[in-house]
CSV table of C-alpha atoms in Angstrom, one decimal:
chain,number,residue,atom,x,y,z
A,1,MET,CA,99.6,235.0,-107.2
A,2,ASN,CA,101.5,234.1,-110.2
A,3,HIS,CA,104.5,236.1,-110.5
A,4,SER,CA,105.8,235.0,-113.5
A,5,SER,CA,102.2,236.3,-115.5
A,6,GLU,CA,103.9,239.6,-114.4
A,7,ARG,CA,104.2,241.8,-117.4
A,8,LEU,CA,108.1,242.3,-118.2
A,9,TRP,CA,107.6,243.0,-121.9
A,10,THR,CA,106.6,246.6,-121.7
A,11,PRO,CA,107.3,249.3,-123.9
A,12,SER,CA,109.8,251.1,-121.7
A,13,PHE,CA,111.7,247.9,-121.2
A,14,ILE,CA,111.9,247.2,-124.7
A,15,THR,CA,113.1,250.9,-125.3
A,16,LEU,CA,115.6,250.5,-122.3
A,17,THR,CA,116.9,247.8,-124.0
A,18,LEU,CA,117.2,248.9,-127.6
A,19,CYS,CA,119.3,251.9,-126.2
A,20,ASN,CA,121.6,249.6,-124.1
A,21,LEU,CA,122.0,247.5,-127.3
A,22,LEU,CA,123.1,250.7,-129.4
A,23,LEU,CA,125.3,252.5,-126.5
A,24,PHE,CA,127.3,249.2,-126.4
A,25,MET,CA,127.7,249.0,-130.1
A,26,GLY,CA,129.5,251.8,-130.5
A,27,LEU,CA,131.8,250.8,-127.6
A,28,GLN,CA,132.6,247.4,-129.6
A,29,MET,CA,132.7,248.7,-133.2
A,30,THR,CA,135.9,251.0,-132.1
A,31,LEU,CA,137.0,249.0,-129.1
A,32,SER,CA,138.2,246.1,-130.9
A,33,THR,CA,139.0,248.0,-133.8
A,34,LEU,CA,141.2,250.7,-132.7
A,35,PRO,CA,143.9,248.9,-131.6
A,36,ALA,CA,144.3,247.6,-135.2
A,37,TYR,CA,144.1,251.3,-136.2
A,38,ALA,CA,146.3,252.4,-134.3
A,39,GLU,CA,149.3,249.9,-134.6
A,40,GLY,CA,148.5,249.6,-138.3
A,41,THR,CA,148.2,253.5,-139.0
A,42,LEU,CA,149.6,255.4,-136.2
A,43,GLN,CA,152.9,252.8,-135.8
A,44,ALA,CA,151.7,252.8,-132.0
A,45,SER,CA,153.8,250.8,-129.8
A,46,SER,CA,152.3,247.6,-128.3
A,47,VAL,CA,152.2,249.1,-124.7
A,48,GLN,CA,150.7,252.2,-126.4
A,49,VAL,CA,148.2,249.5,-128.2
A,50,SER,CA,147.2,248.2,-124.7
A,51,LEU,CA,146.6,251.8,-123.5
A,52,VAL,CA,143.8,252.2,-126.3
A,53,THR,CA,141.5,250.1,-124.5
A,54,SER,CA,143.2,250.1,-120.9
A,55,LEU,CA,142.8,254.3,-120.4
A,56,PHE,CA,139.1,254.0,-122.0
A,57,ALA,CA,138.4,251.8,-119.6
A,58,LEU,CA,139.9,253.6,-116.3
A,59,SER,CA,138.4,256.8,-117.9
A,60,ALA,CA,134.9,255.1,-117.6
A,61,ILE,CA,135.4,253.9,-114.2
A,62,ALA,CA,136.4,257.1,-112.9
A,63,SER,CA,133.3,258.9,-114.5
A,64,ARG,CA,130.7,256.0,-112.8
A,65,LEU,CA,132.1,257.3,-109.3
A,66,PHE,CA,130.3,260.0,-109.5
A,67,SER,CA,127.5,259.1,-111.6
A,68,GLY,CA,125.7,256.4,-109.0
A,69,LYS,CA,125.6,258.9,-107.0
A,70,ALA,CA,124.2,261.2,-109.7
A,71,MET,CA,121.3,258.4,-110.2
A,72,GLU,CA,120.5,258.3,-106.9
A,73,LYS,CA,119.6,262.1,-106.6
A,74,GLY,CA,117.6,261.6,-109.5
A,75,GLY,CA,120.2,262.9,-111.8
A,76,ARG,CA,119.7,260.5,-114.9
A,77,ASN,CA,118.5,262.7,-117.6
A,78,LEU,CA,121.7,264.7,-117.0
A,79,LEU,CA,123.8,261.3,-116.9
A,80,ILE,CA,122.4,260.5,-120.5
A,81,PHE,CA,121.9,263.1,-122.6
A,82,LEU,CA,125.9,265.2,-121.3
A,83,GLY,CA,127.4,261.3,-121.7
A,84,LEU,CA,125.7,261.0,-125.0
A,85,ALA,CA,126.8,263.9,-126.1
A,86,VAL,CA,130.6,263.5,-124.6
A,87,SER,CA,130.4,260.3,-126.5
A,88,ILE,CA,129.7,261.2,-129.9
A,89,THR,CA,132.1,264.4,-129.4
A,90,ALA,CA,134.8,261.5,-128.8
A,91,VAL,CA,134.0,259.4,-131.8
A,92,ALA,CA,134.2,262.3,-134.5
A,93,GLY,CA,137.4,263.3,-132.8
A,94,TYR,CA,139.0,260.0,-133.7
A,95,TYR,CA,139.0,261.0,-137.5
A,96,TRP,CA,141.0,263.7,-137.2
A,97,ALA,CA,143.5,262.4,-134.7
A,98,GLY,CA,146.6,262.3,-135.7
A,99,SER,CA,148.8,261.0,-133.4
A,100,ILE,CA,149.0,258.1,-130.9
A,101,LEU,CA,148.1,260.9,-127.9
A,102,ALA,CA,145.9,262.9,-129.5
A,103,LEU,CA,143.7,259.1,-129.4
A,104,LEU,CA,144.4,258.4,-126.2
A,105,LEU,CA,143.0,261.5,-125.1
A,106,LEU,CA,139.7,261.4,-127.1
A,107,ARG,CA,139.4,257.9,-125.4
A,108,MET,CA,139.7,259.0,-122.2
A,109,LEU,CA,136.9,261.4,-123.4
A,110,PHE,CA,134.8,258.4,-124.8
A,111,GLY,CA,135.0,256.9,-121.6
A,112,ILE,CA,133.8,259.5,-119.7
A,113,GLY,CA,131.0,259.7,-121.5
A,114,PHE,CA,129.9,256.1,-121.9
A,115,GLY,CA,130.6,255.7,-118.2
A,116,MET,CA,127.8,258.3,-117.5
A,117,ALA,CA,125.1,256.8,-120.0
A,118,SER,CA,126.1,253.2,-119.2
A,119,THR,CA,125.2,253.6,-115.8
A,120,ALA,CA,121.9,255.0,-116.2
A,121,PHE,CA,120.2,252.4,-118.6
A,122,PRO,CA,120.7,249.4,-116.4
A,123,THR,CA,119.7,251.2,-113.3
A,124,MET,CA,116.5,252.5,-114.8
A,125,ALA,CA,115.7,248.9,-116.5
A,126,SER,CA,116.0,247.0,-113.1
A,127,ASP,CA,113.6,249.6,-111.4
A,128,ILE,CA,110.5,248.3,-113.9
A,129,ILE,CA,111.7,244.8,-113.7
A,130,PRO,CA,109.3,243.1,-111.6
A,131,ILE,CA,111.5,242.1,-108.8
A,132,GLN,CA,110.5,238.0,-109.0
A,133,ARG,CA,111.9,238.1,-112.5
A,134,MET,CA,114.7,240.1,-111.7
A,135,GLY,CA,116.8,237.7,-112.8
A,136,GLU,CA,114.9,236.5,-115.9
A,137,GLY,CA,114.5,240.8,-116.9
A,138,MET,CA,118.3,241.2,-116.4
A,139,GLY,CA,119.0,238.4,-118.5
A,140,TYR,CA,117.1,239.6,-121.3
A,141,PHE,CA,118.5,243.2,-121.0
A,142,GLY,CA,122.1,242.2,-120.5
A,143,LEU,CA,121.3,240.3,-123.7
A,144,SER,CA,121.9,243.6,-125.4
A,145,THR,CA,125.1,244.1,-123.5
A,146,SER,CA,126.2,240.7,-124.9
A,147,LEU,CA,125.0,241.0,-128.2
A,148,ALA,CA,127.1,244.1,-129.0
A,149,MET,CA,130.0,242.6,-127.3
A,150,SER,CA,129.7,239.8,-129.8
A,151,ALA,CA,128.4,241.4,-133.1
A,152,GLY,CA,130.3,245.0,-132.3
A,153,PRO,CA,133.8,243.8,-133.1
A,154,LEU,CA,132.3,241.6,-135.9
A,155,ILE,CA,130.7,245.0,-137.6
A,156,GLY,CA,133.1,246.5,-136.5
A,157,LEU,CA,136.5,244.7,-137.9
A,158,SER,CA,134.3,244.2,-141.3
A,159,LEU,CA,134.1,248.4,-141.5
A,160,LEU,CA,138.0,248.6,-140.7
A,161,GLN,CA,139.1,246.0,-143.4
A,162,GLY,CA,136.4,246.9,-145.9
A,163,PRO,CA,134.8,250.8,-146.3
A,164,GLY,CA,137.7,252.0,-144.1
A,165,PHE,CA,137.8,253.8,-141.0
A,166,GLY,CA,136.0,256.6,-141.8
A,167,SER,CA,133.2,254.5,-142.4
A,168,LEU,CA,133.4,253.0,-139.2
A,169,LEU,CA,133.4,256.1,-137.3
A,170,ILE,CA,130.0,257.1,-138.9
A,171,CYS,CA,128.1,254.1,-138.2
A,172,THR,CA,129.7,254.3,-134.7
A,173,ALA,CA,128.2,257.8,-134.3
A,174,ALA,CA,125.1,256.9,-136.0
A,175,ALA,CA,124.5,254.0,-133.4
A,176,LEU,CA,124.9,257.2,-130.7
A,177,VAL,CA,122.7,259.3,-132.2
A,178,LEU,CA,120.1,257.2,-132.6
A,179,ILE,CA,119.9,256.6,-128.7
A,180,LEU,CA,118.9,260.3,-128.0
A,181,PRO,CA,115.3,260.2,-129.7
A,182,LEU,CA,114.6,256.7,-127.5
A,183,SER,CA,116.1,258.2,-124.3
A,184,TYR,CA,114.1,261.3,-124.9
A,185,ARG,CA,111.1,259.3,-124.7
A,186,LEU,CA,112.3,257.5,-121.3
A,187,THR,CA,113.2,260.3,-119.5
A,188,THR,CA,109.8,261.8,-120.1
A,189,LYS,CA,107.8,258.6,-119.3
A,190,LEU,CA,109.3,257.1,-116.7
A,191,PRO,CA,108.5,258.0,-113.3
A,192,ALA,CA,111.7,259.2,-110.8
A,193,HIS,CA,111.0,256.5,-108.3
A,194,HIS,CA,109.7,253.2,-109.4
A,195,LYS,CA,107.3,251.7,-106.5
A,196,GLU,CA,107.8,247.8,-106.3
A,197,PRO,CA,105.8,245.2,-104.5
A,198,ALA,CA,107.2,244.5,-100.6
A,199,ALA,CA,110.5,242.4,-101.3
A,200,PRO,CA,113.2,241.6,-98.8
A,201,GLN,CA,115.5,244.6,-98.5
A,202,VAL,CA,119.0,245.9,-97.3
A,203,THR,CA,118.6,247.6,-94.1
A,204,GLU,CA,122.7,247.8,-93.6
A,205,LEU,CA,124.8,250.8,-94.5
A,206,LYS,CA,126.5,252.1,-97.5
A,207,GLY,CA,129.4,250.4,-96.0
A,208,GLY,CA,127.5,246.7,-95.8
A,209,ALA,CA,126.5,247.6,-99.1
A,210,PHE,CA,130.0,247.1,-100.5
A,211,ARG,CA,130.7,244.4,-98.5
A,212,ARG,CA,127.8,242.5,-100.2
A,213,LEU,CA,128.7,243.6,-103.5
A,214,PHE,CA,132.7,242.9,-102.7
A,215,ILE,CA,132.7,239.4,-103.9
A,216,PRO,CA,130.4,239.6,-107.0
A,217,CYS,CA,133.1,242.3,-108.4
A,218,LEU,CA,136.1,240.2,-107.9
A,219,LEU,CA,134.4,237.4,-109.7
A,220,ASN,CA,133.4,239.8,-112.2
A,221,PHE,CA,136.9,241.6,-112.5
A,222,LEU,CA,138.1,237.9,-113.3
A,223,LEU,CA,135.7,237.3,-115.4
A,224,SER,CA,136.9,240.8,-117.6
A,225,VAL,CA,140.2,239.8,-117.7
A,226,SER,CA,140.3,237.2,-120.6
A,227,TYR,CA,137.3,239.5,-122.1
A,228,GLY,CA,140.1,242.4,-122.7
A,229,GLY,CA,142.6,239.7,-124.1
A,230,LEU,CA,140.0,239.6,-127.0
A,231,LEU,CA,138.9,242.7,-127.7
A,232,GLY,CA,142.4,243.8,-127.4
A,233,PHE,CA,144.4,241.7,-129.1
A,234,LEU,CA,142.4,239.3,-131.4
A,235,ALA,CA,142.9,241.0,-134.4
A,236,LEU,CA,146.3,240.8,-134.1
A,237,TYR,CA,146.0,237.2,-133.0
A,238,GLY,CA,144.6,236.2,-136.3
A,239,ALA,CA,147.1,238.0,-138.3
A,240,GLU,CA,149.9,236.0,-136.1
A,241,ALA,CA,147.9,232.5,-136.9
A,242,HIS,CA,146.6,233.6,-140.4
A,243,LEU,CA,143.1,233.2,-139.1
A,244,GLU,CA,142.0,235.3,-142.0
A,245,HIS,CA,138.2,235.2,-140.9
A,246,ILE,CA,139.0,236.0,-137.0
A,247,ALA,CA,136.3,237.9,-136.7
A,248,TYR,CA,133.7,235.1,-137.3
A,249,PHE,CA,134.8,234.5,-133.6
A,250,PHE,CA,132.6,237.5,-132.6
A,251,LEU,CA,129.7,235.8,-134.6
A,252,PHE,CA,129.5,232.6,-133.5
A,253,ASN,CA,129.9,233.9,-129.9
A,254,ALA,CA,126.9,235.9,-130.5
A,255,VAL,CA,124.8,233.3,-131.4
A,256,ALA,CA,126.3,231.4,-127.9
A,257,ILE,CA,124.8,234.4,-126.3
A,258,VAL,CA,121.2,234.6,-127.9
A,259,VAL,CA,120.4,231.0,-127.4
A,260,VAL,CA,121.8,230.4,-124.0
A,261,ARG,CA,120.6,233.9,-122.4
A,262,PRO,CA,116.8,233.6,-122.0
A,263,LEU,CA,117.7,230.1,-120.2
A,264,SER,CA,120.5,231.6,-118.2
A,265,GLY,CA,118.1,234.2,-116.6
A,266,LYS,CA,115.1,231.6,-115.3
A,267,ILE,CA,117.8,229.2,-114.3
A,268,TYR,CA,119.0,231.7,-112.1
A,269,ASP,CA,115.7,232.8,-110.4
A,270,ARG,CA,115.5,229.2,-109.6
A,271,PHE,CA,118.7,227.9,-108.9
A,272,GLY,CA,121.0,230.9,-108.2
A,273,PRO,CA,124.3,231.9,-108.9
A,274,PRO,CA,126.2,228.5,-108.3
A,275,ALA,CA,124.1,227.1,-111.2
A,276,LEU,CA,125.3,229.6,-113.9
A,277,LEU,CA,129.2,230.7,-112.8
A,278,ILE,CA,130.4,226.9,-112.0
A,279,PRO,CA,129.7,225.7,-115.3
A,280,GLY,CA,130.1,229.0,-116.8
A,281,SER,CA,134.1,229.2,-115.6
A,282,LEU,CA,134.6,226.0,-117.4
A,283,PHE,CA,133.0,226.9,-120.3
A,284,ILE,CA,135.0,229.8,-120.7
A,285,VAL,CA,138.2,228.1,-120.0
A,286,ALA,CA,137.5,225.6,-122.5
A,287,GLY,CA,136.6,228.4,-125.1
A,288,LEU,CA,140.2,230.3,-124.6
A,289,LEU,CA,142.1,226.9,-124.7
A,290,GLN,CA,140.1,226.2,-127.5
A,291,LEU,CA,141.1,229.5,-129.1
A,292,SER,CA,144.4,229.4,-128.2
A,293,PHE,CA,145.3,226.5,-130.3
A,294,ALA,CA,143.1,227.2,-133.1
A,295,SER,CA,144.7,226.9,-136.7
A,296,SER,CA,141.3,227.3,-139.1
A,297,THR,CA,138.2,229.4,-139.4
A,298,ALA,CA,136.6,226.0,-138.6
A,299,ALA,CA,138.4,226.1,-134.9
A,300,LEU,CA,137.1,229.0,-134.6
A,301,PHE,CA,133.6,228.0,-133.9
A,302,PRO,CA,134.0,225.3,-130.8
A,303,ALA,CA,136.1,228.1,-129.2
A,304,ALA,CA,133.6,231.1,-130.0
A,305,ILE,CA,130.5,228.6,-128.9
A,306,PHE,CA,132.1,227.8,-125.4
A,307,TYR,CA,133.5,230.8,-124.5
A,308,GLY,CA,129.9,232.3,-125.5
A,309,ILE,CA,127.8,230.2,-123.3
A,310,GLY,CA,130.2,230.6,-120.2
A,311,PHE,CA,130.0,234.6,-120.8
A,312,GLY,CA,126.6,235.0,-122.1
A,313,SER,CA,125.4,232.9,-118.6
A,314,MET,CA,127.7,234.5,-116.0
A,315,GLN,CA,127.9,238.2,-116.7
A,316,PRO,CA,124.0,238.5,-116.0
A,317,ALA,CA,123.9,236.1,-113.2
A,318,LEU,CA,126.8,238.6,-111.7
A,319,GLN,CA,124.9,242.0,-112.8
A,320,THR,CA,121.6,240.6,-111.0
A,321,TRP,CA,123.3,239.1,-107.6
A,322,MET,CA,124.5,242.9,-107.6
A,323,ILE,CA,121.3,244.4,-107.8
A,324,GLN,CA,119.6,242.0,-105.7
A,325,SER,CA,122.3,242.7,-102.7
A,326,VAL,CA,121.5,246.1,-102.3
A,327,GLU,CA,118.6,248.5,-101.7
A,328,PRO,CA,116.3,249.8,-104.7
A,329,ARG,CA,117.9,253.6,-104.7
A,330,GLN,CA,121.5,251.6,-104.5
A,331,ARG,CA,121.0,249.8,-107.7
A,332,GLY,CA,122.8,253.0,-109.3
A,333,MET,CA,125.9,252.4,-107.5
A,334,ALA,CA,125.7,248.6,-107.9
A,335,ASN,CA,125.6,249.0,-111.4
A,336,GLY,CA,128.2,251.4,-111.5
A,337,MET,CA,130.5,248.9,-109.5
A,338,PHE,CA,129.5,245.9,-112.3
A,339,PHE,CA,130.6,247.9,-115.5
A,340,ASN,CA,133.7,249.7,-113.0
A,341,SER,CA,134.5,245.6,-112.3
A,342,LEU,CA,134.4,244.7,-115.7
A,343,ASP,CA,136.1,247.7,-116.9
A,344,LEU,CA,138.7,247.5,-114.3
A,345,GLY,CA,139.3,243.7,-115.6
A,346,VAL,CA,139.5,244.5,-119.4
A,347,ALA,CA,142.1,247.5,-118.5
A,348,ILE,CA,144.1,245.5,-116.4
A,349,GLY,CA,144.0,242.3,-118.5
A,350,THR,CA,144.7,243.8,-121.6
A,351,MET,CA,148.2,245.4,-119.7
A,352,ILE,CA,149.2,241.7,-118.3
A,353,LEU,CA,147.9,239.5,-121.7
A,354,GLY,CA,149.3,242.5,-123.9
A,355,SER,CA,153.2,242.0,-121.8
A,356,ILE,CA,152.7,238.0,-121.8
A,357,ALA,CA,152.1,238.7,-126.0
A,358,LEU,CA,155.1,240.8,-126.4
A,359,TYR,CA,157.5,238.2,-124.7
A,360,THR,CA,155.5,234.8,-125.8
A,361,SER,CA,153.0,234.8,-129.0
A,362,TYR,CA,149.3,235.9,-128.6
A,363,GLY,CA,148.6,231.7,-128.7
A,364,VAL,CA,150.3,231.5,-125.6
A,365,MET,CA,149.2,234.7,-124.3
A,366,TYR,CA,145.3,233.2,-124.5
A,367,ARG,CA,146.6,230.3,-122.8
A,368,TYR,CA,147.2,231.8,-120.0
A,369,SER,CA,144.3,234.3,-119.7
A,370,ALA,CA,142.5,231.2,-119.0
A,371,LEU,CA,144.0,231.6,-115.5
A,372,ALA,CA,141.6,233.9,-114.6
A,373,PRO,CA,138.6,231.8,-114.8
A,374,VAL,CA,140.6,229.3,-113.1
A,375,LEU,CA,141.1,231.3,-110.2
A,376,LEU,CA,137.5,232.8,-110.5
A,377,LEU,CA,136.3,229.2,-110.3
A,378,LEU,CA,138.4,228.2,-107.4
A,379,ILE,CA,137.3,231.6,-105.3
A,380,TYR,CA,133.5,230.8,-105.8
A,381,THR,CA,133.7,227.3,-105.0
A,382,THR,CA,135.8,227.7,-101.7
A,383,LEU,CA,133.3,230.3,-100.7
A,384,LEU,CA,130.3,228.1,-101.4
A,385,LEU,CA,131.8,224.8,-99.3
A,386,ALA,CA,133.3,227.4,-96.1
A,387,LYS,CA,129.0,228.6,-96.5
A,388,ARG,CA,127.9,224.9,-96.1
A,389,TYR,CA,130.5,224.0,-93.5
A,390,ASN,CA,129.5,227.1,-91.6
A,391,ARG,CA,126.2,225.8,-91.9
A,392,GLN,CA,126.7,222.5,-91.1
A,393,LYS,CA,128.7,223.6,-87.9
A,394,SER,CA,125.6,225.9,-86.7
A,395,ALA,CA,123.0,223.2,-87.2
A,396,PRO,CA,123.4,221.1,-84.2
A,397,LYS,CA,123.7,224.2,-82.1
A,398,THR,CA,120.4,225.2,-83.1
A,399,SER,CA,118.6,222.0,-82.5
A,400,THR,CA,119.9,221.7,-78.8
A,401,SER,CA,118.7,225.3,-78.3
A,402,HIS,CA,115.1,224.6,-79.8
A,403,SER,CA,115.3,220.9,-77.6
A,404,VAL,CA,116.4,223.4,-74.2
A,405,ALA,CA,113.5,226.0,-75.2
A,406,LYS,CA,111.0,223.0,-75.4
């Protein structure tokens, strides 16, 4: 049987991918712009600026602690519609936030709503992707997330610097509102529990699933630390380094992601995580170092391309790895942990890197942020070498036992 011929691009998969794109566009258009707005309009301190990002991320993490359990019990409809309603309310409230305290409270509210919806969509996608094409399918689905992470900040910064803050909020709310009719079709058409072909499943208890997810969660956390520095401070770095078109970084980054994503999913299905995580880490380090020394818009091009190749190949690999580490009914939990480790990395990365920038500069800060993917690479290669050593160590015992049996 040719598993590659199993249909991937079904109407439901396309709709889910579009919903996820709009959801993350709504997030990313404000995630990179609100820190600059808080500093310029609300006179927020550097610590308060970092809280604009970190409090959102921590609220999303708290929200997902019960969202994954709700998915297991079939509560996806409530998660989607309640999450979207809360998120849209928070975005509308930004316009009337006259103080940094009000803005921070609304960011926490937005994090709660976003945490609900962002757990539901990838879990529903993993339920309808053919199991033999999971890496490829999640690669394409994850392209919507990465594309939004790149195009969203570009659009958001352009709106903030052009038409203004009000136009930014209208476009953000519109992206979220568009999800409502699309998601209604999904919740009425998709089955509550998708039936899959027989495949190896995890037979351990939930504690065993958590142990399986710990390593990819840790690696995803380290990957997200550097991304927190881009979201929280790239606009401020552009002003410091006199880079008038700093938003182009996100444009070039998006181009690289679009190119690498389709290929990376197929590489994962054939060779597994090492083929993507090891070179991807090196690309991210190169991108961050190039960015830290950028003195012109032209210098942003290779920095963004390197970072986009690394991030665009590593993030879906980690998500697919986590989904394949648990039983189908635990995919809500796996996706929740994936996004929680991402948001935790963004939150902690923003706070730590913001403190570094306070005493040095944003350029130096990006050099320090390159230590996170270096640590990721060291941890992962150490685990691979240890696994290979244990395998070689046990090989003679296996052959001896076979000879005795004979």
